[in-house]
Amino acid sequence: MKKMRLFTRVCLSVCLILFTAINTWAAKEIKIGVIGPMNFTQGQGQWNGALMAADEINANGGIQAGNKKMKIKLIKADSNEFISITDAASAMERVIAYDKADFIVGGFRTEAVLAMQDIASDYKKIFLGCGAASKILCDRVEKDYDTYKYWFRVTPQNNIYLVKTNFAFLHMVATTIRKELGIAKPKVAIVGEKQVWVERIIGAAKANLPKMGMEVVGAWRPSQTATDMVAELAAIQKSGAHIIFTLLTASSGITFAKQAGELKIPAVMVGINIEASKETFWETTKGNGNYVMTISSHARNVEYNELTKPYLNRYIKRFGEIPTYTAGTYNAVKILKQSIENAGTLDSDKVIPEIERYDEIGPGGRISFNKSHDVKWGPGFITSLGVQWQDGKLLGVWPNQWRASKEAPPLTYKGIAPFKLPPWMIEKYKK
Amino acid sequence: MIAYYTKTLYSIIKNDVLVLPSRMLVFFFIVAIICLPVVSNDPYLLRIIILACIYAIFTASWDLLSGFTGQMSFGHAFFFGVSAYAAALLNRHLHFPPWASIPIGALASVVAGLIIGIPCLRLRGTYLALTTLSFPIILLGIVHAFPDITGGELGISGLDRICRSRIGTYYIVAVSMLLSIATMWKLTSSKFGILLHAIREDEIALRASGINTTRYKIMAFCLSAFFAGIAGGLYAHFMRITGPSTLEVALSFQVVIWGVFGGIATIWGSAGAVFILFPIMEFFRFWPEFRMLIFSFIIIFILLYMPKGLLPWLRDQVEKECPRCKKKNISFRKTCRICTATLG
């Protein structure tokens, strides 16, 4: 009987020790939820960026939160937000309430991110946005700071800055046309997919491009998934446009560039063509996408600073492709590390002031936040790149001597290549 | 007095509820819904059940129109979206509290039901289905055309909560669901329900009998729109955002899938389907790559082997009908519990 009692006591003691050990071990982890459309490129980029940052931090011993050294544990949360907003909100609540995430990074579709933002605020969890561009998300912070202070946008630049960047592209291209072809007032044809976000950009382009010395000859609105755009191209050619300002985020970007290349339309394509920022674009268009220019976050030839090259090399080696802008979760995790270490705690209310004070150089440029918790844009901060396909290579061509204002010094990143007009366009217009 | 009512309740439960598996299931389901927050107050679990309750009202409202009356609606998201937007606009711009904006939103949905119902009266089958499909798309166009009012593609966000606490919200939504389903079920088993059934089976015969089928069809549209509107309003205030996703074609098809899976023309079947499929989809979150695939397989399997729907099939397995009095009996009984006739 005595032996039995002793055995029971030993068993209980072992259980207690194990339980305490497991708890202590578990407490040494910082859980970061990565939420996004994981079955799509955007979500994959978010996961890859966060994974790379977490592995780097863990390899160096983790995050020093006060007197504890804690490792990062990432939690993958598929928001399915392209298909269901309900799913996205449930995924957010699950990652916080069930998986017990301490911080969250990601989000892509604005309508879904708005719902996620409310949930993160309810739980007082810091949510670093890495996908949705709408300004409204940060306006909420300014309007109701106490409720929405948990939100910060790390990437991309907001939609207002996106328009400014594209106008800077157009300015550069128009200047090149004036200089090389002697056309004083280049004509611009706008091709924007049939989506609401395009409406406002078209309105802004019609109002501002004439002031920038360009003439808008018309706007064409194909479907996002158009498989034949010869009719639009024929009309654009007939309009005598020199620049085609593209606003295409889906597969129509491939169709348009491919058919324009096949028909050798004497105009250069500039603007947003998300498909053209992928390295598979050359193969997909069978080389017909030559000289297409689009916005992107990285190019193999461009270094924002000394951190860019090693980051790109590591990313490409690990994932076999260049990072998309949603891989900005890499920066988000690094921001969290720095801020937690400065605050010495995981308490959101103490970490927030540290993120607000954050001002560090990352592989994509200097990261710092404004009053509305939006990432700062402009020379010296985050700018993104203009990239152009030149004979099978995707090269960064903007900013090249770009001045954000008349007084600002010109900005050119290391490795930027000169922008080129298509030879068939030069052939047609060169006097 | 209390003793009398307790005795009556006990006698009803013993003699009417606990005699049939389907009734027992409904009874335990109601008890489970009421007691869930006592057992667990996990906010994630409560969220799933709240959403299931909202979609159950929505699916049952589709069943009322398409299942019972045969007015096939492929654009049921229209009613859901109209009410969600109406509630959101009232709450955001006129500061109506949810207890006012939700019913007014549902009434806006009834008006939308009239707008759809009247032009659709002459249409049947595929033509009606395609016409109803077009309405949410038209409304989506209107939403995008007036972004200053509707919020455009971003929708209207920052709506008031139904209730400050999650448990409070849970009980409001759960009770709304139970009342809505019970009302719809009672309606369909009344004389009105028989008329709706008859419209679906043989409208010409009904008209020949002097029944104004037009009136009943419009009433079906309005009632269905009202309950879909209740669901839409609850959804908008629970999610605290209303956007174009409430009008998406995918939502209209989702409700058809739930309805057919659970068994059309039953009300309880289509509502029950939501409580099976919605949590299943959440459960498969651990396997995100195959989530939709598994969902599709389940649906195809059920449609192939249980064409009447899962819940009616299950009911047929455990209950059989008396050939004489047509009352249901538990399958292992040899004689009818009402008329004592021999069961086959």
PDB file of C-alpha atoms in Angstrom, chain A residues 38-39 76-80 82-91 93-95 97-98 109-112 114-115 118-119 122-123 134 136 140 147-148 195-198 200, chain B residues 42-44 47-48 51 55 144 147-148 152-155 157-159 161 166 235 238-246 248 250 278 281-283 285-286 288-292:
ATOM      1  CA  MET A  38      -2.955  31.653 -48.890  1.00  0.00           C
ATOM      2  CA  ASN A  39      -4.094  29.871 -52.051  1.00  0.00           C
ATOM      3  CA  LYS A  76      -0.735  30.563 -41.085  1.00  0.00           C
ATOM      4  CA  ALA A  77      -4.329  31.835 -41.430  1.00  0.00           C
ATOM      5  CA  ASP A  78      -6.030  31.450 -44.796  1.00  0.00           C
ATOM      6  CA  SER A  79      -8.465  34.346 -45.069  1.00  0.00           C
ATOM      7  CA  ASN A  80     -10.042  33.216 -48.363  1.00  0.00           C
ATOM      8  CA  PHE A  82     -11.148  36.994 -52.497  1.00  0.00           C
ATOM      9  CA  ILE A  83     -14.140  34.686 -52.176  1.00  0.00           C
ATOM     10  CA  SER A  84     -15.709  35.409 -48.782  1.00  0.00           C
ATOM     11  CA  ILE A  85     -15.475  38.362 -46.391  1.00  0.00           C
ATOM     12  CA  THR A  86     -17.211  36.269 -43.723  1.00  0.00           C
ATOM     13  CA  ASP A  87     -14.408  33.708 -44.012  1.00  0.00           C
ATOM     14  CA  ALA A  88     -11.787  36.435 -43.691  1.00  0.00           C
ATOM     15  CA  ALA A  89     -13.315  37.818 -40.479  1.00  0.00           C
ATOM     16  CA  SER A  90     -13.685  34.315 -39.018  1.00  0.00           C
ATOM     17  CA  ALA A  91     -10.053  33.537 -39.851  1.00  0.00           C
ATOM     18  CA  GLU A  93     -11.021  35.814 -34.917  1.00  0.00           C
ATOM     19  CA  ARG A  94      -9.703  32.255 -35.018  1.00  0.00           C
ATOM     20  CA  VAL A  95      -6.069  33.292 -35.198  1.00  0.00           C
ATOM     21  CA  ALA A  97      -9.001  33.752 -29.988  1.00  0.00           C
ATOM     22  CA  TYR A  98      -8.196  30.124 -30.805  1.00  0.00           C
ATOM     23  CA  ARG A 109      -8.702  42.966 -49.885  1.00  0.00           C
ATOM     24  CA  THR A 110      -9.764  46.268 -48.319  1.00  0.00           C
ATOM     25  CA  GLU A 111     -13.377  45.208 -47.600  1.00  0.00           C
ATOM     26  CA  ALA A 112     -12.019  42.191 -45.707  1.00  0.00           C
ATOM     27  CA  LEU A 114     -11.836  46.635 -42.657  1.00  0.00           C
ATOM     28  CA  ALA A 115     -13.646  43.753 -40.930  1.00  0.00           C
ATOM     29  CA  ASP A 118     -12.370  45.840 -36.162  1.00  0.00           C
ATOM     30  CA  ILE A 119     -11.662  42.390 -34.727  1.00  0.00           C
ATOM     31  CA  ASP A 122     -11.638  44.513 -30.183  1.00  0.00           C
ATOM     32  CA  TYR A 123      -8.898  42.185 -28.940  1.00  0.00           C
ATOM     33  CA  SER A 134      -6.843  51.918 -49.501  1.00  0.00           C
ATOM     34  CA  ILE A 136      -9.521  54.632 -45.603  1.00  0.00           C
ATOM     35  CA  ARG A 140      -9.745  55.367 -39.313  1.00  0.00           C
ATOM     36  CA  THR A 147     -10.024  52.278 -31.194  1.00  0.00           C
ATOM     37  CA  TYR A 148      -7.844  51.835 -34.258  1.00  0.00           C
ATOM     38  CA  GLN A 195     -13.194  47.817 -61.892  1.00  0.00           C
ATOM     39  CA  VAL A 196     -14.220  50.599 -59.564  1.00  0.00           C
ATOM     40  CA  TRP A 197     -10.691  51.465 -58.336  1.00  0.00           C
ATOM     41  CA  VAL A 198      -9.796  52.423 -61.920  1.00  0.00           C
ATOM     42  CA  ARG A 200     -10.825  57.593 -59.856  1.00  0.00           C
TER      43      ARG A 200
ATOM     44  CA  ASP B  42     -15.161  30.861 -26.605  1.00  0.00           C
ATOM     45  CA  PRO B  43     -15.744  33.919 -28.858  1.00  0.00           C
ATOM     46  CA  TYR B  44     -14.622  32.076 -31.977  1.00  0.00           C
ATOM     47  CA  ARG B  47     -18.970  33.646 -33.859  1.00  0.00           C
ATOM     48  CA  ILE B  48     -19.376  30.504 -35.971  1.00  0.00           C
ATOM     49  CA  LEU B  51     -23.032  33.306 -38.479  1.00  0.00           C
ATOM     50  CA  TYR B  55     -27.296  32.087 -42.732  1.00  0.00           C
ATOM     51  CA  HIS B 144     -20.652  51.306 -57.540  1.00  0.00           C
ATOM     52  CA  PRO B 147     -19.791  55.563 -54.008  1.00  0.00           C
ATOM     53  CA  ASP B 148     -20.352  58.672 -51.889  1.00  0.00           C
ATOM     54  CA  GLY B 152     -18.454  51.927 -53.449  1.00  0.00           C
ATOM     55  CA  GLU B 153     -16.226  48.867 -53.447  1.00  0.00           C
ATOM     56  CA  LEU B 154     -15.166  49.466 -49.827  1.00  0.00           C
ATOM     57  CA  GLY B 155     -18.723  49.376 -48.522  1.00  0.00           C
ATOM     58  CA  SER B 157     -17.925  50.186 -42.294  1.00  0.00           C
ATOM     59  CA  GLY B 158     -17.863  51.020 -38.600  1.00  0.00           C
ATOM     60  CA  LEU B 159     -21.487  50.028 -37.941  1.00  0.00           C
ATOM     61  CA  ARG B 161     -22.695  46.293 -32.764  1.00  0.00           C
ATOM     62  CA  ARG B 166     -20.621  38.529 -27.591  1.00  0.00           C
ATOM     63  CA  TYR B 235     -25.188  40.247 -40.711  1.00  0.00           C
ATOM     64  CA  PHE B 238     -22.575  41.636 -36.597  1.00  0.00           C
ATOM     65  CA  MET B 239     -19.791  42.066 -39.160  1.00  0.00           C
ATOM     66  CA  ARG B 240     -19.927  45.854 -38.666  1.00  0.00           C
ATOM     67  CA  ILE B 241     -19.478  46.292 -42.412  1.00  0.00           C
ATOM     68  CA  THR B 242     -21.670  46.030 -45.491  1.00  0.00           C
ATOM     69  CA  GLY B 243     -20.002  45.822 -48.851  1.00  0.00           C
ATOM     70  CA  PRO B 244     -20.446  44.511 -52.384  1.00  0.00           C
ATOM     71  CA  SER B 245     -19.774  40.994 -51.060  1.00  0.00           C
ATOM     72  CA  THR B 246     -23.334  40.943 -49.640  1.00  0.00           C
ATOM     73  CA  GLU B 248     -22.200  38.732 -54.852  1.00  0.00           C
ATOM     74  CA  ALA B 250     -21.483  33.498 -55.014  1.00  0.00           C
ATOM     75  CA  PHE B 278     -20.857  26.082 -42.142  1.00  0.00           C
ATOM     76  CA  MET B 281     -15.980  24.527 -43.596  1.00  0.00           C
ATOM     77  CA  GLU B 282     -14.519  26.128 -40.481  1.00  0.00           C
ATOM     78  CA  PHE B 283     -13.241  22.780 -39.267  1.00  0.00           C
ATOM     79  CA  ARG B 285      -9.391  25.439 -42.057  1.00  0.00           C
ATOM     80  CA  PHE B 286      -6.471  23.309 -40.932  1.00  0.00           C
ATOM     81  CA  PRO B 288      -6.831  25.240 -46.537  1.00  0.00           C
ATOM     82  CA  GLU B 289      -5.649  23.869 -49.899  1.00  0.00           C
ATOM     83  CA  PHE B 290      -8.350  21.194 -49.952  1.00  0.00           C
ATOM     84  CA  ARG B 291     -11.123  23.014 -48.109  1.00  0.00           C
ATOM     85  CA  MET B 292     -13.236  23.831 -51.153  1.00  0.00           C
TER      86      MET B 292
END
